[in-house]
Amino acid sequence: MNTFQPIIDALLDLDKQRVITLVRDALNNQVSAKDILNQGLIAGMDVVGERMEKEDMFIPEVLQAAQIMGAAVEILKPLLGEDSASANGRVVIGTVKGDLHDIGKNLVSMMIKSAGLEVHDLGVDISPERFVEAIKSKDAKILCMSALLTTTMPMMKRTIDALTESGMRNTVKVMVGGAPVTQNFAREIGADAYAPDAGSAAKAAKAMVQP
Ligand code: B1M
């Protein structure tokens, strides 16, 4: 049996206590926090997504699974950090307008912070105007956008356009990500970087601010 199956099953059963206990047990057995996150919790959320699609699971249950995942991530957080070498750079991050998914964005935010960058997390449902305002007021050098819906991906392009109109496009690097986002899409909309997961997003952000 897959070592992580009990965590996946407990998440699908919406049994928070069991998920927490299994995550702690795995850590005590020297399983890495990264593997628990990717092969246990994220894999479990993928099944949640499939069930949601087939209408075997409904929004309140999906929210509950997301909340349980959040609680488990809190335990893993201190162990997920990359090295904390300080890299000078301010980052503005958020989920684009119309999109309320924030679990992945929160992970990206956390990993970038632990890579030594200053992160201003605007939250979810962020309009192009709000992104631009925040970049201006924080004097940020990196803009990170997350989208989980194919219908909200175009907001990434709209935001890059707003950044161009504000005259700041040349001074700000843009990174995009989220399950439906691809490297090709990132290129098409004129983003500077795409990252498939939180770890590579942190690496890419750090590389962007290093001279
Ligand atoms: Co939603 N939802 N959802 N949902 N949901 C998906 C995304 C979906 C794929 C499920 C499905 O049908 N299979 C589907 C989208 C289909 C599509 O457009 N292609 C979907 C849908 C349709 C919807 C609604 C429209 C459902 C409805 O109302 N009928 C609705 C939309 C609401 C809205 O946003 N306006 C909706 C609502 C919700 C909930 C609110 C119930 C809840 C969100 C709770 C929350 O986030 N606080 C929810 C959830 C939980 C999911 C699934 C099950 C899980 C998402 C998740 O958190 N994954 C999801 C199915 C799935 O993805 N398997 C689904 C775990 C997370 C760690 O992964 O976010 O991909 P992810 O982040 C990864 C990478 O993508 C990357 O790093 C992260 C970790 O390494 N990454 C970046 C993310 N952002 C990045 C940015 C970067 C770089 C990397 O650089 C800046």
GROMACS .gro file of C-alpha atoms in nm, residues 1-208:
model
  208
    1MET     CA    1   0.000   0.000   0.000
    2ASN     CA    2   0.112   0.356  -0.068
    3THR     CA    3   0.265   0.487   0.258
    4PHE     CA    4   0.060   0.802   0.225
    5GLN     CA    5  -0.273   0.631   0.156
    6PRO     CA    6  -0.388   0.649   0.523
    7ILE     CA    7  -0.343   1.030   0.514
    8ILE     CA    8  -0.532   1.050   0.184
    9ASP     CA    9  -0.812   0.828   0.323
   10ALA     CA   10  -0.840   1.030   0.644
   11LEU     CA   11  -0.861   1.352   0.442
   12LEU     CA   12  -1.134   1.203   0.223
   13ASP     CA   13  -1.318   1.090   0.539
   14LEU     CA   14  -1.289   1.452   0.660
   15ASP     CA   15  -1.139   1.319   0.983
   16LYS     CA   16  -0.924   1.608   1.099
   17GLN     CA   17  -0.792   1.439   1.412
   18ARG     CA   18  -0.683   1.135   1.216
   19VAL     CA   19  -0.507   1.346   0.952
   20ILE     CA   20  -0.322   1.541   1.222
   21THR     CA   21  -0.222   1.223   1.408
   22LEU     CA   22  -0.101   1.054   1.087
   23VAL     CA   23   0.099   1.361   0.983
   24ARG     CA   24   0.266   1.374   1.328
   25ASP     CA   25   0.333   0.997   1.317
   26ALA     CA   26   0.490   1.028   0.971
   27LEU     CA   27   0.716   1.310   1.092
   28ASN     CA   28   0.816   1.104   1.395
   29ASN     CA   29   0.907   0.824   1.153
   30GLN     CA   30   1.142   1.059   0.968
   31VAL     CA   31   0.920   1.099   0.661
   32SER     CA   32   1.002   1.437   0.508
   33ALA     CA   33   0.753   1.723   0.541
   34LYS     CA   34   0.778   1.776   0.164
   35ASP     CA   35   0.674   1.416   0.089
   36ILE     CA   36   0.387   1.434   0.338
   37LEU     CA   37   0.270   1.754   0.169
   38ASN     CA   38   0.306   1.637  -0.192
   39GLN     CA   39   0.226   1.268  -0.172
   40GLY     CA   40  -0.023   1.280   0.114
   41LEU     CA   41  -0.209   1.610   0.142
   42ILE     CA   42  -0.187   1.745  -0.215
   43ALA     CA   43  -0.254   1.397  -0.358
   44GLY     CA   44  -0.559   1.380  -0.129
   45MET     CA   45  -0.684   1.717  -0.250
   46ASP     CA   46  -0.648   1.591  -0.608
   47VAL     CA   47  -0.891   1.309  -0.525
   48VAL     CA   48  -1.119   1.566  -0.357
   49GLY     CA   49  -1.113   1.759  -0.686
   50GLU     CA   50  -1.201   1.448  -0.889
   51ARG     CA   51  -1.492   1.371  -0.655
   52MET     CA   52  -1.609   1.731  -0.673
   53GLU     CA   53  -1.610   1.704  -1.052
   54LYS     CA   54  -1.820   1.384  -1.039
   55GLU     CA   55  -2.047   1.540  -0.776
   56ASP     CA   56  -1.948   1.276  -0.524
   57MET     CA   57  -1.839   1.559  -0.297
   58PHE     CA   58  -1.998   1.902  -0.257
   59ILE     CA   59  -1.868   2.248  -0.171
   60PRO     CA   60  -1.915   2.229   0.210
   61GLU     CA   61  -1.721   1.901   0.218
   62VAL     CA   62  -1.453   2.037  -0.013
   63LEU     CA   63  -1.418   2.339   0.216
   64GLN     CA   64  -1.388   2.109   0.515
   65ALA     CA   65  -1.113   1.911   0.339
   66ALA     CA   66  -0.938   2.239   0.256
   67GLN     CA   67  -0.962   2.347   0.620
   68ILE     CA   68  -0.815   2.014   0.737
   69MET     CA   69  -0.536   2.048   0.484
   70GLY     CA   70  -0.467   2.399   0.620
   71ALA     CA   71  -0.440   2.264   0.976
   72ALA     CA   72  -0.198   1.992   0.861
   73VAL     CA   73   0.011   2.245   0.666
   74GLU     CA   74   0.045   2.450   0.988
   75ILE     CA   75   0.227   2.152   1.142
   76LEU     CA   76   0.453   2.111   0.838
   77LYS     CA   77   0.524   2.482   0.790
   78PRO     CA   78   0.832   2.514   1.011
   79LEU     CA   79   0.983   2.210   0.839
   80LEU     CA   80   0.913   2.313   0.482
   81GLY     CA   81   1.126   2.623   0.483
   82GLU     CA   82   1.412   2.652   0.241
   83ASP     CA   83   1.729   2.810   0.365
   84SER     CA   84   1.675   3.159   0.497
   85ALA     CA   85   1.956   3.328   0.312
   86SER     CA   86   1.845   3.685   0.289
   87ALA     CA   87   1.765   3.802  -0.057
   88ASN     CA   88   1.652   4.160  -0.081
   89GLY     CA   89   1.326   4.174  -0.262
   90ARG     CA   90   0.968   4.266  -0.197
   91VAL     CA   91   0.700   4.043  -0.336
   92VAL     CA   92   0.331   4.112  -0.385
   93ILE     CA   93   0.125   3.796  -0.415
   94GLY     CA   94  -0.243   3.718  -0.455
   95THR     CA   95  -0.505   3.503  -0.623
   96VAL     CA   96  -0.652   3.680  -0.925
   97LYS     CA   97  -0.994   3.842  -0.946
   98GLY     CA   98  -1.287   3.602  -0.949
   99ASP     CA   99  -1.086   3.322  -0.790
  100LEU     CA  100  -1.117   3.223  -0.424
  101HIS     CA  101  -0.868   2.934  -0.412
  102ASP     CA  102  -0.590   3.014  -0.171
  103ILE     CA  103  -0.429   2.696  -0.039
  104GLY     CA  104  -0.162   2.676  -0.311
  105LYS     CA  105  -0.108   3.052  -0.305
  106ASN     CA  106  -0.057   3.038   0.073
  107LEU     CA  107   0.203   2.765   0.029
  108VAL     CA  108   0.384   2.967  -0.237
  109SER     CA  109   0.372   3.274  -0.013
  110MET     CA  110   0.511   3.078   0.281
  111MET     CA  111   0.794   2.923   0.078
  112ILE     CA  112   0.896   3.257  -0.072
  113LYS     CA  113   0.900   3.409   0.278
  114SER     CA  114   1.118   3.132   0.406
  115ALA     CA  115   1.354   3.192   0.115
  116GLY     CA  116   1.422   3.530   0.275
  117LEU     CA  117   1.202   3.764   0.071
  118GLU     CA  118   0.951   4.012   0.209
  119VAL     CA  119   0.605   3.900   0.105
  120HIS     CA  120   0.287   4.106   0.096
  121ASP     CA  121   0.000   3.864   0.055
  122LEU     CA  122  -0.310   4.045  -0.068
  123GLY     CA  123  -0.537   3.740  -0.040
  124VAL     CA  124  -0.790   3.623  -0.296
  125ASP     CA  125  -1.009   3.784  -0.563
  126ILE     CA  126  -0.755   4.059  -0.634
  127SER     CA  127  -0.830   4.293  -0.922
  128PRO     CA  128  -0.558   4.418  -1.159
  129GLU     CA  129  -0.598   4.766  -1.005
  130ARG     CA  130  -0.539   4.636  -0.652
  131PHE     CA  131  -0.229   4.447  -0.762
  132VAL     CA  132  -0.091   4.758  -0.928
  133GLU     CA  133  -0.169   4.980  -0.625
  134ALA     CA  134   0.004   4.735  -0.390
  135ILE     CA  135   0.313   4.711  -0.610
  136LYS     CA  136   0.336   5.089  -0.614
  137SER     CA  137   0.280   5.137  -0.242
  138LYS     CA  138   0.515   4.856  -0.134
  139ASP     CA  139   0.773   4.931  -0.403
  140ALA     CA  140   0.766   4.560  -0.487
  141LYS     CA  141   0.999   4.407  -0.743
  142ILE     CA  142   0.813   4.080  -0.794
  143LEU     CA  143   0.446   4.017  -0.865
  144CYS     CA  144   0.317   3.663  -0.802
  145MET     CA  145  -0.027   3.564  -0.927
  146SER     CA  146  -0.212   3.240  -0.864
  147ALA     CA  147  -0.519   3.108  -1.052
  148LEU     CA  148  -0.696   2.775  -1.012
  149LEU     CA  149  -0.980   2.824  -1.258
  150THR     CA  150  -0.948   2.825  -1.635
  151THR     CA  151  -1.204   3.108  -1.630
  152THR     CA  152  -0.982   3.332  -1.415
  153MET     CA  153  -0.653   3.272  -1.598
  154PRO     CA  154  -0.721   3.565  -1.836
  155MET     CA  155  -0.707   3.795  -1.529
  156MET     CA  156  -0.332   3.730  -1.521
  157LYS     CA  157  -0.295   3.889  -1.864
  158ARG     CA  158  -0.528   4.174  -1.763
  159THR     CA  159  -0.308   4.239  -1.460
  160ILE     CA  160   0.012   4.238  -1.667
  161ASP     CA  161  -0.157   4.485  -1.905
  162ALA     CA  162  -0.250   4.707  -1.609
  163LEU     CA  163   0.111   4.692  -1.490
  164THR     CA  164   0.228   4.797  -1.836
  165GLU     CA  165  -0.023   5.084  -1.842
  166SER     CA  166   0.104   5.201  -1.501
  167GLY     CA  167   0.456   5.231  -1.647
  168MET     CA  168   0.599   4.978  -1.396
  169ARG     CA  169   0.626   4.669  -1.618
  170ASN     CA  170   0.999   4.712  -1.674
  171THR     CA  171   1.081   4.731  -1.306
  172VAL     CA  172   0.868   4.438  -1.186
  173LYS     CA  173   0.917   4.068  -1.259
  174VAL     CA  174   0.598   3.867  -1.295
  175MET     CA  175   0.557   3.503  -1.194
  176VAL     CA  176   0.241   3.301  -1.246
  177GLY     CA  177   0.123   2.960  -1.132
  178GLY     CA  178  -0.167   2.743  -1.023
  179ALA     CA  179  -0.297   2.407  -1.141
  180PRO     CA  180  -0.430   2.509  -1.489
  181VAL     CA  181  -0.140   2.746  -1.563
  182THR     CA  182   0.141   2.623  -1.791
  183GLN     CA  183   0.478   2.743  -1.906
  184ASN     CA  184   0.330   2.810  -2.251
  185PHE     CA  185   0.047   3.015  -2.108
  186ALA     CA  186   0.296   3.215  -1.900
  187ARG     CA  187   0.499   3.288  -2.214
  188GLU     CA  188   0.189   3.382  -2.415
  189ILE     CA  189   0.075   3.642  -2.162
  190GLY     CA  190   0.425   3.788  -2.124
  191ALA     CA  191   0.501   3.670  -1.770
  192ASP     CA  192   0.868   3.644  -1.675
  193ALA     CA  193   0.836   3.311  -1.496
  194TYR     CA  194   0.615   3.013  -1.432
  195ALA     CA  195   0.653   2.769  -1.145
  196PRO     CA  196   0.467   2.440  -1.111
  197ASP     CA  197   0.488   2.422  -0.732
  198ALA     CA  198   0.569   2.622  -0.421
  199GLY     CA  199   0.928   2.501  -0.392
  200SER     CA  200   1.021   2.601  -0.745
  201ALA     CA  201   0.831   2.930  -0.705
  202ALA     CA  202   1.055   3.017  -0.410
  203LYS     CA  203   1.368   2.924  -0.607
  204ALA     CA  204   1.255   3.131  -0.905
  205ALA     CA  205   1.170   3.432  -0.685
  206LYS     CA  206   1.509   3.419  -0.519
  207ALA     CA  207   1.684   3.393  -0.856
  208MET     CA  208   1.494   3.701  -0.973
   0.00000   0.00000   0.00000
